[in-house]
Amino acid sequence: MTETNTVLNDDSLALETQCLEVKRSQRSVLKGLKLKILKGRWCAIVGPNGAGKSTLLQALAGILPYEGDVSLLGQPLQHQSKQLRARRLAWLAQSSVQSVDDLTAYDVVMLGRIPHQSWFGGQSLADHAAAERALKLTRAWQWRDRPLNTLSGGEKQRVLLARMLAVEAEIFLMDEPLANLDPPHQVDWLVLVRQLIARGKTVVSVLHDLTFALYADDLIVMSDGKIQYVGKRDEPALHREIENVFERRIAIQALGTHWVALPTLT
Ligand code: ADP
Ligand code: MG
């Protein structure tokens, strides 16, 4: 996914950045990132706390000021209207959204439909159908009438995932989507991502659980505001780079046809 000779408007690209710089509190936290994310694939971003993973997702979602170029589906991000961007790209924030806690789960998921609504048109049957589908997909339909602030962390996360799915976007950016989910619902999430990919969607997820991240098609390894490595999940050099950025406190080992990250105890 890192071929540098691909032309800018290549229609196989979901997202592309050139010389992407983001400053926060006058400090450079993304330092000239060059990145290509292919359509129809699942890409996981891994790296230590403070590496710049959330900042990268926010810049890709167009919600943080940046310098350099970001292209979404072959067009510069800043040339696309907010509404078009919001229909093309759905975003799940890291442990998100305190401000809508009084709303019911159903109303929160309906917020995901705003990019599809005209300001005078209101909610259509298609909006209601999309909200119901999304809540059922994350097994959160039973909480539809509950205010978000009465749900447990994991239940709330499933509602927020449903809100993101209700957008029915081309590209889904998810920042630590497994936060608060118990193991069966983490597995549900994995199945969901595979279904999205099977339908031609693109998924970019920040994951701390490396064993889950190593199910992705491609991985981006970040540290210190830079991309250290981009590769496919089965590349030994990728595994070594992940071990390096985590100071060799974990070791990646093959288990059957997959990989697990185990703590290294000395
Ligand atoms: P990650 O998601 O990889 O843990 P972040 O992208 O959240 O990292 O943060 C990258 C760097 O930017 C960190 O050093 C963090 O302290 C800093 N940072 C994040 N958010 C802000 C903010 N709102 N204001 C100032 N600095 C921030
Ligand atoms: Mg983060």
PDB file of C-alpha atoms and ligand atoms in Angstrom:
ATOM      1  CA  MET A   1       0.000   0.000   0.000  1.00  0.00           C
ATOM      2  CA  THR A   2       2.965   2.371   0.085  1.00  0.00           C
ATOM      3  CA  GLU A   3       3.950   2.328  -3.572  1.00  0.00           C
ATOM      4  CA  THR A   4       5.215   5.840  -4.143  1.00  0.00           C
ATOM      5  CA  ASN A   5       4.737   5.816  -7.919  1.00  0.00           C
ATOM      6  CA  THR A   6       0.917   5.681  -7.748  1.00  0.00           C
ATOM      7  CA  VAL A   7      -0.545   8.828  -9.297  1.00  0.00           C
ATOM      8  CA  LEU A   8      -2.438  11.253  -7.055  1.00  0.00           C
ATOM      9  CA  ASN A   9      -5.885  10.691  -8.557  1.00  0.00           C
ATOM     10  CA  ASP A  10      -5.599   6.920  -8.633  1.00  0.00           C
ATOM     11  CA  ASP A  11      -9.157   5.711  -8.125  1.00  0.00           C
ATOM     12  CA  SER A  12      -7.939   2.751  -6.073  1.00  0.00           C
ATOM     13  CA  LEU A  13      -7.102   5.101  -3.194  1.00  0.00           C
ATOM     14  CA  ALA A  14      -9.499   5.814  -0.343  1.00  0.00           C
ATOM     15  CA  LEU A  15      -7.183   8.298   1.335  1.00  0.00           C
ATOM     16  CA  GLU A  16      -3.837   9.832   0.582  1.00  0.00           C
ATOM     17  CA  THR A  17      -1.623  12.284   2.403  1.00  0.00           C
ATOM     18  CA  GLN A  18       1.459  14.181   1.268  1.00  0.00           C
ATOM     19  CA  CYS A  19       3.690  16.098   3.699  1.00  0.00           C
ATOM     20  CA  LEU A  20       0.927  16.035   6.324  1.00  0.00           C
ATOM     21  CA  GLU A  21       1.852  18.194   9.305  1.00  0.00           C
ATOM     22  CA  VAL A  22      -0.292  18.851  12.367  1.00  0.00           C
ATOM     23  CA  LYS A  23       0.676  21.099  15.246  1.00  0.00           C
ATOM     24  CA  ARG A  24      -1.005  21.002  18.657  1.00  0.00           C
ATOM     25  CA  SER A  25      -0.199  23.683  21.215  1.00  0.00           C
ATOM     26  CA  GLN A  26       2.547  24.867  18.820  1.00  0.00           C
ATOM     27  CA  ARG A  27       4.193  21.442  18.944  1.00  0.00           C
ATOM     28  CA  SER A  28       4.546  19.342  15.806  1.00  0.00           C
ATOM     29  CA  VAL A  29       2.671  16.081  16.472  1.00  0.00           C
ATOM     30  CA  LEU A  30       2.481  14.809  12.886  1.00  0.00           C
ATOM     31  CA  LYS A  31       5.705  15.328  11.025  1.00  0.00           C
ATOM     32  CA  GLY A  32       5.356  15.183   7.256  1.00  0.00           C
ATOM     33  CA  LEU A  33       3.335  12.006   6.755  1.00  0.00           C
ATOM     34  CA  LYS A  34       3.129  10.400   3.331  1.00  0.00           C
ATOM     35  CA  LEU A  35       0.481   7.750   3.224  1.00  0.00           C
ATOM     36  CA  LYS A  36      -1.746   5.856   0.814  1.00  0.00           C
ATOM     37  CA  ILE A  37      -4.724   3.848   2.002  1.00  0.00           C
ATOM     38  CA  LEU A  38      -6.286   1.554  -0.576  1.00  0.00           C
ATOM     39  CA  LYS A  39     -10.029   1.241  -1.087  1.00  0.00           C
ATOM     40  CA  GLY A  40     -11.748  -1.951   0.003  1.00  0.00           C
ATOM     41  CA  ARG A  41      -9.141  -2.920   2.577  1.00  0.00           C
ATOM     42  CA  TRP A  42      -8.838  -2.858   6.338  1.00  0.00           C
ATOM     43  CA  CYS A  43      -5.862  -0.936   7.631  1.00  0.00           C
ATOM     44  CA  ALA A  44      -4.933  -0.948  11.349  1.00  0.00           C
ATOM     45  CA  ILE A  45      -2.819   1.803  12.905  1.00  0.00           C
ATOM     46  CA  VAL A  46      -0.693   0.758  15.888  1.00  0.00           C
ATOM     47  CA  GLY A  47       1.858   2.549  18.040  1.00  0.00           C
ATOM     48  CA  PRO A  48       2.547   3.758  21.576  1.00  0.00           C
ATOM     49  CA  ASN A  49       0.472   6.341  23.471  1.00  0.00           C
ATOM     50  CA  GLY A  50       1.122   9.807  22.118  1.00  0.00           C
ATOM     51  CA  ALA A  51       2.416   8.532  18.753  1.00  0.00           C
ATOM     52  CA  GLY A  52      -0.126  10.687  16.894  1.00  0.00           C
ATOM     53  CA  LYS A  53      -2.635   7.999  15.891  1.00  0.00           C
ATOM     54  CA  SER A  54      -5.758   9.899  16.975  1.00  0.00           C
ATOM     55  CA  THR A  55      -4.350  13.105  15.503  1.00  0.00           C
ATOM     56  CA  LEU A  56      -3.858  11.332  12.173  1.00  0.00           C
ATOM     57  CA  LEU A  57      -7.457  10.051  12.144  1.00  0.00           C
ATOM     58  CA  GLN A  58      -8.772  13.509  13.015  1.00  0.00           C
ATOM     59  CA  ALA A  59      -6.731  15.106  10.231  1.00  0.00           C
ATOM     60  CA  LEU A  60      -8.030  12.473   7.759  1.00  0.00           C
ATOM     61  CA  ALA A  61     -11.571  13.213   8.930  1.00  0.00           C
ATOM     62  CA  GLY A  62     -10.939  16.909   8.254  1.00  0.00           C
ATOM     63  CA  ILE A  63     -11.714  17.971  11.821  1.00  0.00           C
ATOM     64  CA  LEU A  64      -8.243  19.252  12.708  1.00  0.00           C
ATOM     65  CA  PRO A  65      -6.334  21.965  10.896  1.00  0.00           C
ATOM     66  CA  TYR A  66      -3.350  20.597   9.015  1.00  0.00           C
ATOM     67  CA  GLU A  67      -0.657  21.585   6.541  1.00  0.00           C
ATOM     68  CA  GLY A  68       0.124  19.524   3.461  1.00  0.00           C
ATOM     69  CA  ASP A  69      -2.334  17.568   1.343  1.00  0.00           C
ATOM     70  CA  VAL A  70      -5.087  15.134   2.228  1.00  0.00           C
ATOM     71  CA  SER A  71      -7.117  13.494  -0.549  1.00  0.00           C
ATOM     72  CA  LEU A  72     -10.387  11.684   0.069  1.00  0.00           C
ATOM     73  CA  LEU A  73     -11.473   9.375  -2.770  1.00  0.00           C
ATOM     74  CA  GLY A  74      -9.089  11.107  -5.155  1.00  0.00           C
ATOM     75  CA  GLN A  75     -10.079  14.713  -4.432  1.00  0.00           C
ATOM     76  CA  PRO A  76      -8.474  17.221  -2.081  1.00  0.00           C
ATOM     77  CA  LEU A  77     -10.341  17.204   1.229  1.00  0.00           C
ATOM     78  CA  GLN A  78     -10.641  20.987   1.381  1.00  0.00           C
ATOM     79  CA  HIS A  79     -12.420  21.068  -2.018  1.00  0.00           C
ATOM     80  CA  GLN A  80     -15.261  18.868  -0.741  1.00  0.00           C
ATOM     81  CA  SER A  81     -18.239  20.245   1.139  1.00  0.00           C
ATOM     82  CA  LYS A  82     -18.648  19.268   4.775  1.00  0.00           C
ATOM     83  CA  GLN A  83     -21.802  17.347   3.907  1.00  0.00           C
ATOM     84  CA  LEU A  84     -20.167  15.397   1.072  1.00  0.00           C
ATOM     85  CA  ARG A  85     -17.202  14.535   3.322  1.00  0.00           C
ATOM     86  CA  ALA A  86     -19.581  13.445   6.084  1.00  0.00           C
ATOM     87  CA  ARG A  87     -21.370  11.110   3.656  1.00  0.00           C
ATOM     88  CA  ARG A  88     -18.142   9.651   2.327  1.00  0.00           C
ATOM     89  CA  LEU A  89     -16.339   9.184   5.606  1.00  0.00           C
ATOM     90  CA  ALA A  90     -17.725   8.158   9.006  1.00  0.00           C
ATOM     91  CA  TRP A  91     -15.696   8.614  12.146  1.00  0.00           C
ATOM     92  CA  LEU A  92     -15.816   6.962  15.564  1.00  0.00           C
ATOM     93  CA  ALA A  93     -13.910   9.051  18.098  1.00  0.00           C
ATOM     94  CA  GLN A  94     -11.763   7.625  20.888  1.00  0.00           C
ATOM     95  CA  SER A  95     -14.101   7.068  23.921  1.00  0.00           C
ATOM     96  CA  SER A  96     -16.386   9.672  22.488  1.00  0.00           C
ATOM     97  CA  VAL A  97     -19.158  12.153  22.843  1.00  0.00           C
ATOM     98  CA  GLN A  98     -20.107  13.236  26.330  1.00  0.00           C
ATOM     99  CA  SER A  99     -22.302  16.057  25.038  1.00  0.00           C
ATOM    100  CA  VAL A 100     -25.104  13.873  23.653  1.00  0.00           C
ATOM    101  CA  ASP A 101     -25.450  11.625  26.710  1.00  0.00           C
ATOM    102  CA  ASP A 102     -29.050  12.705  27.434  1.00  0.00           C
ATOM    103  CA  LEU A 103     -30.238  11.548  24.032  1.00  0.00           C
ATOM    104  CA  THR A 104     -31.648   8.055  23.615  1.00  0.00           C
ATOM    105  CA  ALA A 105     -29.540   5.469  21.836  1.00  0.00           C
ATOM    106  CA  TYR A 106     -31.896   5.724  18.843  1.00  0.00           C
ATOM    107  CA  ASP A 107     -31.538   9.501  18.604  1.00  0.00           C
ATOM    108  CA  VAL A 108     -27.758   9.226  18.864  1.00  0.00           C
ATOM    109  CA  VAL A 109     -27.709   6.770  15.955  1.00  0.00           C
ATOM    110  CA  MET A 110     -30.002   9.100  14.002  1.00  0.00           C
ATOM    111  CA  LEU A 111     -27.298  11.785  14.293  1.00  0.00           C
ATOM    112  CA  GLY A 112     -25.339   9.599  11.888  1.00  0.00           C
ATOM    113  CA  ARG A 113     -28.021  10.249   9.271  1.00  0.00           C
ATOM    114  CA  ILE A 114     -27.655  14.047   9.309  1.00  0.00           C
ATOM    115  CA  PRO A 115     -25.296  14.057   6.279  1.00  0.00           C
ATOM    116  CA  HIS A 116     -28.116  12.458   4.258  1.00  0.00           C
ATOM    117  CA  GLN A 117     -30.811  14.937   5.284  1.00  0.00           C
ATOM    118  CA  SER A 118     -31.642  18.326   3.864  1.00  0.00           C
ATOM    119  CA  TRP A 119     -32.262  20.937   6.547  1.00  0.00           C
ATOM    120  CA  PHE A 120     -35.949  21.196   5.740  1.00  0.00           C
ATOM    121  CA  GLY A 121     -36.545  17.525   4.843  1.00  0.00           C
ATOM    122  CA  GLY A 122     -36.369  15.862   8.261  1.00  0.00           C
ATOM    123  CA  GLN A 123     -35.916  12.142   8.774  1.00  0.00           C
ATOM    124  CA  SER A 124     -36.972   9.823   5.969  1.00  0.00           C
ATOM    125  CA  LEU A 125     -38.042   6.191   6.043  1.00  0.00           C
ATOM    126  CA  ALA A 126     -34.587   5.366   4.664  1.00  0.00           C
ATOM    127  CA  ASP A 127     -33.006   7.146   7.671  1.00  0.00           C
ATOM    128  CA  HIS A 128     -35.107   5.127  10.116  1.00  0.00           C
ATOM    129  CA  ALA A 129     -34.321   1.898   8.269  1.00  0.00           C
ATOM    130  CA  ALA A 130     -30.580   2.674   8.342  1.00  0.00           C
ATOM    131  CA  ALA A 131     -30.696   3.441  12.094  1.00  0.00           C
ATOM    132  CA  GLU A 132     -32.540   0.198  12.822  1.00  0.00           C
ATOM    133  CA  ARG A 133     -30.127  -1.842  10.671  1.00  0.00           C
ATOM    134  CA  ALA A 134     -27.113  -0.301  12.405  1.00  0.00           C
ATOM    135  CA  LEU A 135     -28.470  -0.842  15.936  1.00  0.00           C
ATOM    136  CA  LYS A 136     -29.292  -4.456  15.100  1.00  0.00           C
ATOM    137  CA  LEU A 137     -25.849  -5.032  13.559  1.00  0.00           C
ATOM    138  CA  THR A 138     -24.125  -4.010  16.806  1.00  0.00           C
ATOM    139  CA  ARG A 139     -26.764  -5.841  18.881  1.00  0.00           C
ATOM    140  CA  ALA A 140     -27.830  -2.584  20.527  1.00  0.00           C
ATOM    141  CA  TRP A 141     -31.448  -2.446  19.303  1.00  0.00           C
ATOM    142  CA  GLN A 142     -32.792  -3.402  22.748  1.00  0.00           C
ATOM    143  CA  TRP A 143     -31.428  -0.135  24.206  1.00  0.00           C
ATOM    144  CA  ARG A 144     -32.945   2.122  21.571  1.00  0.00           C
ATOM    145  CA  ASP A 145     -35.150   3.997  24.059  1.00  0.00           C
ATOM    146  CA  ARG A 146     -32.500   4.247  26.802  1.00  0.00           C
ATOM    147  CA  PRO A 147     -30.616   7.524  27.348  1.00  0.00           C
ATOM    148  CA  LEU A 148     -26.948   7.015  26.456  1.00  0.00           C
ATOM    149  CA  ASN A 149     -25.828   7.993  29.963  1.00  0.00           C
ATOM    150  CA  THR A 150     -27.694   5.009  31.474  1.00  0.00           C
ATOM    151  CA  LEU A 151     -25.683   2.477  29.442  1.00  0.00           C
ATOM    152  CA  SER A 152     -22.474   0.724  30.507  1.00  0.00           C
ATOM    153  CA  GLY A 153     -19.224   1.657  28.739  1.00  0.00           C
ATOM    154  CA  GLY A 154     -19.430  -1.342  26.403  1.00  0.00           C
ATOM    155  CA  GLU A 155     -23.138  -0.881  25.682  1.00  0.00           C
ATOM    156  CA  LYS A 156     -22.516   2.786  24.885  1.00  0.00           C
ATOM    157  CA  GLN A 157     -19.623   1.867  22.609  1.00  0.00           C
ATOM    158  CA  ARG A 158     -21.954  -0.426  20.623  1.00  0.00           C
ATOM    159  CA  VAL A 159     -24.448   2.430  20.203  1.00  0.00           C
ATOM    160  CA  LEU A 160     -21.660   4.744  19.017  1.00  0.00           C
ATOM    161  CA  LEU A 161     -20.498   2.066  16.584  1.00  0.00           C
ATOM    162  CA  ALA A 162     -24.089   1.892  15.325  1.00  0.00           C
ATOM    163  CA  ARG A 163     -24.126   5.652  14.828  1.00  0.00           C
ATOM    164  CA  MET A 164     -21.003   5.372  12.680  1.00  0.00           C
ATOM    165  CA  LEU A 165     -22.499   2.493  10.658  1.00  0.00           C
ATOM    166  CA  ALA A 166     -25.748   4.422  10.127  1.00  0.00           C
ATOM    167  CA  VAL A 167     -23.803   6.956   8.049  1.00  0.00           C
ATOM    168  CA  GLU A 168     -23.453   4.208   5.397  1.00  0.00           C
ATOM    169  CA  ALA A 169     -20.242   5.877   4.265  1.00  0.00           C
ATOM    170  CA  GLU A 170     -17.552   4.542   1.920  1.00  0.00           C
ATOM    171  CA  ILE A 171     -14.799   4.866   4.503  1.00  0.00           C
ATOM    172  CA  PHE A 172     -14.970   4.163   8.246  1.00  0.00           C
ATOM    173  CA  LEU A 173     -12.344   5.617  10.581  1.00  0.00           C
ATOM    174  CA  MET A 174     -12.435   4.102  14.067  1.00  0.00           C
ATOM    175  CA  ASP A 175     -10.308   5.217  16.994  1.00  0.00           C
ATOM    176  CA  GLU A 176      -9.958   2.386  19.512  1.00  0.00           C
ATOM    177  CA  PRO A 177     -13.299   0.778  18.601  1.00  0.00           C
ATOM    178  CA  LEU A 178     -12.700  -2.176  20.924  1.00  0.00           C
ATOM    179  CA  ALA A 179     -12.534   0.044  24.024  1.00  0.00           C
ATOM    180  CA  ASN A 180     -14.896  -1.317  26.702  1.00  0.00           C
ATOM    181  CA  LEU A 181     -16.117  -4.221  24.563  1.00  0.00           C
ATOM    182  CA  ASP A 182     -16.072  -7.687  26.124  1.00  0.00           C
ATOM    183  CA  PRO A 183     -14.419 -10.532  24.154  1.00  0.00           C
ATOM    184  CA  PRO A 184     -17.579 -11.775  22.353  1.00  0.00           C
ATOM    185  CA  HIS A 185     -18.408  -8.242  21.206  1.00  0.00           C
ATOM    186  CA  GLN A 186     -14.795  -7.700  20.158  1.00  0.00           C
ATOM    187  CA  VAL A 187     -15.229 -10.762  17.947  1.00  0.00           C
ATOM    188  CA  ASP A 188     -18.549  -9.319  16.689  1.00  0.00           C
ATOM    189  CA  TRP A 189     -16.626  -6.178  15.725  1.00  0.00           C
ATOM    190  CA  LEU A 190     -14.102  -8.254  13.767  1.00  0.00           C
ATOM    191  CA  VAL A 191     -16.946  -9.977  11.901  1.00  0.00           C
ATOM    192  CA  LEU A 192     -18.528  -6.589  11.210  1.00  0.00           C
ATOM    193  CA  VAL A 193     -15.300  -5.211   9.736  1.00  0.00           C
ATOM    194  CA  ARG A 194     -15.025  -8.240   7.481  1.00  0.00           C
ATOM    195  CA  GLN A 195     -18.603  -7.688   6.303  1.00  0.00           C
ATOM    196  CA  LEU A 196     -17.830  -4.033   5.528  1.00  0.00           C
ATOM    197  CA  ILE A 197     -14.731  -5.038   3.549  1.00  0.00           C
ATOM    198  CA  ALA A 198     -16.715  -7.731   1.695  1.00  0.00           C
ATOM    199  CA  ARG A 199     -19.110  -4.937   0.631  1.00  0.00           C
ATOM    200  CA  GLY A 200     -16.206  -2.914  -0.786  1.00  0.00           C
ATOM    201  CA  LYS A 201     -15.938  -0.440   2.119  1.00  0.00           C
ATOM    202  CA  THR A 202     -12.643   0.801   3.545  1.00  0.00           C
ATOM    203  CA  VAL A 203     -11.862   0.559   7.256  1.00  0.00           C
ATOM    204  CA  VAL A 204      -9.058   2.369   9.083  1.00  0.00           C
ATOM    205  CA  SER A 205      -8.860   1.542  12.786  1.00  0.00           C
ATOM    206  CA  VAL A 206      -6.522   2.508  15.606  1.00  0.00           C
ATOM    207  CA  LEU A 207      -6.101  -0.583  17.764  1.00  0.00           C
ATOM    208  CA  HIS A 208      -4.145  -1.246  20.930  1.00  0.00           C
ATOM    209  CA  ASP A 209      -4.920  -4.928  20.883  1.00  0.00           C
ATOM    210  CA  LEU A 210      -2.141  -6.117  18.589  1.00  0.00           C
ATOM    211  CA  THR A 211      -3.584  -9.589  18.238  1.00  0.00           C
ATOM    212  CA  PHE A 212      -6.721  -8.016  16.713  1.00  0.00           C
ATOM    213  CA  ALA A 213      -4.669  -5.520  14.691  1.00  0.00           C
ATOM    214  CA  LEU A 214      -2.796  -8.448  13.138  1.00  0.00           C
ATOM    215  CA  TYR A 215      -6.062  -9.573  11.527  1.00  0.00           C
ATOM    216  CA  ALA A 216      -6.073  -6.400   9.383  1.00  0.00           C
ATOM    217  CA  ASP A 217      -4.994  -6.504   5.726  1.00  0.00           C
ATOM    218  CA  ASP A 218      -2.409  -3.757   6.203  1.00  0.00           C
ATOM    219  CA  LEU A 219      -0.799  -2.173   9.254  1.00  0.00           C
ATOM    220  CA  ILE A 220       0.672   1.272   9.798  1.00  0.00           C
ATOM    221  CA  VAL A 221       3.199   1.475  12.622  1.00  0.00           C
ATOM    222  CA  MET A 222       3.535   4.949  14.141  1.00  0.00           C
ATOM    223  CA  SER A 223       5.735   6.474  16.801  1.00  0.00           C
ATOM    224  CA  ASP A 224       6.753  10.027  17.614  1.00  0.00           C
ATOM    225  CA  GLY A 225       4.477  11.620  14.997  1.00  0.00           C
ATOM    226  CA  LYS A 226       5.962   9.597  12.159  1.00  0.00           C
ATOM    227  CA  ILE A 227       5.132   6.502  10.174  1.00  0.00           C
ATOM    228  CA  GLN A 228       7.795   3.928  10.943  1.00  0.00           C
ATOM    229  CA  TYR A 229       6.542   1.117   8.736  1.00  0.00           C
ATOM    230  CA  VAL A 230       3.647   0.142   6.503  1.00  0.00           C
ATOM    231  CA  GLY A 231       3.148  -3.464   5.573  1.00  0.00           C
ATOM    232  CA  LYS A 232       0.914  -6.489   5.244  1.00  0.00           C
ATOM    233  CA  ARG A 233       0.060  -8.437   8.374  1.00  0.00           C
ATOM    234  CA  ASP A 234       2.240 -11.425   7.510  1.00  0.00           C
ATOM    235  CA  GLU A 235       5.512  -9.533   6.979  1.00  0.00           C
ATOM    236  CA  PRO A 236       8.200 -10.532   9.511  1.00  0.00           C
ATOM    237  CA  ALA A 237       9.786  -7.045   9.147  1.00  0.00           C
ATOM    238  CA  LEU A 238       6.454  -5.502  10.197  1.00  0.00           C
ATOM    239  CA  HIS A 239       6.345  -7.723  13.284  1.00  0.00           C
ATOM    240  CA  ARG A 240       9.893  -6.686  14.232  1.00  0.00           C
ATOM    241  CA  GLU A 241       9.012  -2.996  13.800  1.00  0.00           C
ATOM    242  CA  ILE A 242       5.952  -3.345  16.039  1.00  0.00           C
ATOM    243  CA  GLU A 243       8.138  -5.005  18.691  1.00  0.00           C
ATOM    244  CA  ASN A 244      10.646  -2.137  18.349  1.00  0.00           C
ATOM    245  CA  VAL A 245       8.141   0.708  18.793  1.00  0.00           C
ATOM    246  CA  PHE A 246       6.833  -1.046  21.899  1.00  0.00           C
ATOM    247  CA  GLU A 247      10.427  -1.289  23.241  1.00  0.00           C
ATOM    248  CA  ARG A 248      10.404  -5.070  22.859  1.00  0.00           C
ATOM    249  CA  ARG A 249       8.038  -5.336  25.834  1.00  0.00           C
ATOM    250  CA  ILE A 250       5.899  -7.570  23.633  1.00  0.00           C
ATOM    251  CA  ALA A 251       6.848 -10.319  21.182  1.00  0.00           C
ATOM    252  CA  ILE A 252       4.771 -11.320  18.173  1.00  0.00           C
ATOM    253  CA  GLN A 253       4.437 -15.049  17.690  1.00  0.00           C
ATOM    254  CA  ALA A 254       2.657 -17.170  15.122  1.00  0.00           C
ATOM    255  CA  LEU A 255      -0.309 -19.172  16.356  1.00  0.00           C
ATOM    256  CA  GLY A 256      -1.805 -21.353  13.638  1.00  0.00           C
ATOM    257  CA  THR A 257      -2.458 -19.048  10.685  1.00  0.00           C
ATOM    258  CA  HIS A 258      -2.479 -15.902  12.870  1.00  0.00           C
ATOM    259  CA  TRP A 259      -0.243 -13.975  15.240  1.00  0.00           C
ATOM    260  CA  VAL A 260      -0.448 -13.052  18.888  1.00  0.00           C
ATOM    261  CA  ALA A 261       1.423 -10.408  20.878  1.00  0.00           C
ATOM    262  CA  LEU A 262       2.689 -11.741  24.179  1.00  0.00           C
ATOM    263  CA  PRO A 263       4.346  -9.797  27.013  1.00  0.00           C
ATOM    264  CA  THR A 264       8.094 -10.299  27.332  1.00  0.00           C
ATOM    265  CA  LEU A 265       8.834 -10.790  31.009  1.00  0.00           C
ATOM    266  CA  THR A 266      12.504 -10.643  31.957  1.00  0.00           C
TER     267      THR A 266
HETATM  268  P1  ADP B   1      -2.227   8.698  20.225  1.00  0.00           P
HETATM  269  O1  ADP B   1      -3.634   8.652  19.730  1.00  0.00           O
HETATM  270  O2  ADP B   1      -1.254   7.981  19.339  1.00  0.00           O
HETATM  271  O3  ADP B   1      -2.101   8.222  21.636  1.00  0.00           O
HETATM  272  P2  ADP B   1      -2.553  11.573  19.963  1.00  0.00           P
HETATM  273  O4  ADP B   1      -2.720  11.793  18.520  1.00  0.00           O
HETATM  274  O5  ADP B   1      -3.756  11.655  20.835  1.00  0.00           O
HETATM  275  O6  ADP B   1      -1.747  10.225  20.219  1.00  0.00           O
HETATM  276  O7  ADP B   1      -1.523  12.646  20.518  1.00  0.00           O
HETATM  277  C1  ADP B   1      -0.297  12.947  19.839  1.00  0.00           C
HETATM  278  C2  ADP B   1       0.440  14.028  20.626  1.00  0.00           C
HETATM  279  O8  ADP B   1      -0.340  15.214  20.602  1.00  0.00           O
HETATM  280  C3  ADP B   1       0.647  13.677  22.095  1.00  0.00           C
HETATM  281  O9  ADP B   1       1.921  14.127  22.471  1.00  0.00           O
HETATM  282  C4  ADP B   1      -0.434  14.440  22.807  1.00  0.00           C
HETATM  283  O10 ADP B   1      -0.017  14.817  24.107  1.00  0.00           O
HETATM  284  C5  ADP B   1      -0.611  15.665  21.907  1.00  0.00           C
HETATM  285  N1  ADP B   1      -1.995  16.155  21.933  1.00  0.00           N
HETATM  286  C6  ADP B   1      -3.116  15.440  21.681  1.00  0.00           C
HETATM  287  N2  ADP B   1      -4.213  16.215  21.788  1.00  0.00           N
HETATM  288  C7  ADP B   1      -3.788  17.435  22.113  1.00  0.00           C
HETATM  289  C8  ADP B   1      -4.434  18.675  22.378  1.00  0.00           C
HETATM  290  N3  ADP B   1      -5.767  18.782  22.291  1.00  0.00           N
HETATM  291  N4  ADP B   1      -3.651  19.745  22.699  1.00  0.00           N
HETATM  292  C9  ADP B   1      -2.313  19.628  22.767  1.00  0.00           C
HETATM  293  N5  ADP B   1      -1.640  18.507  22.528  1.00  0.00           N
HETATM  294  C10 ADP B   1      -2.350  17.410  22.218  1.00  0.00           C
HETATM  295 MG    MG B   2      -5.411   8.043  20.630  1.00  0.00          MG
END
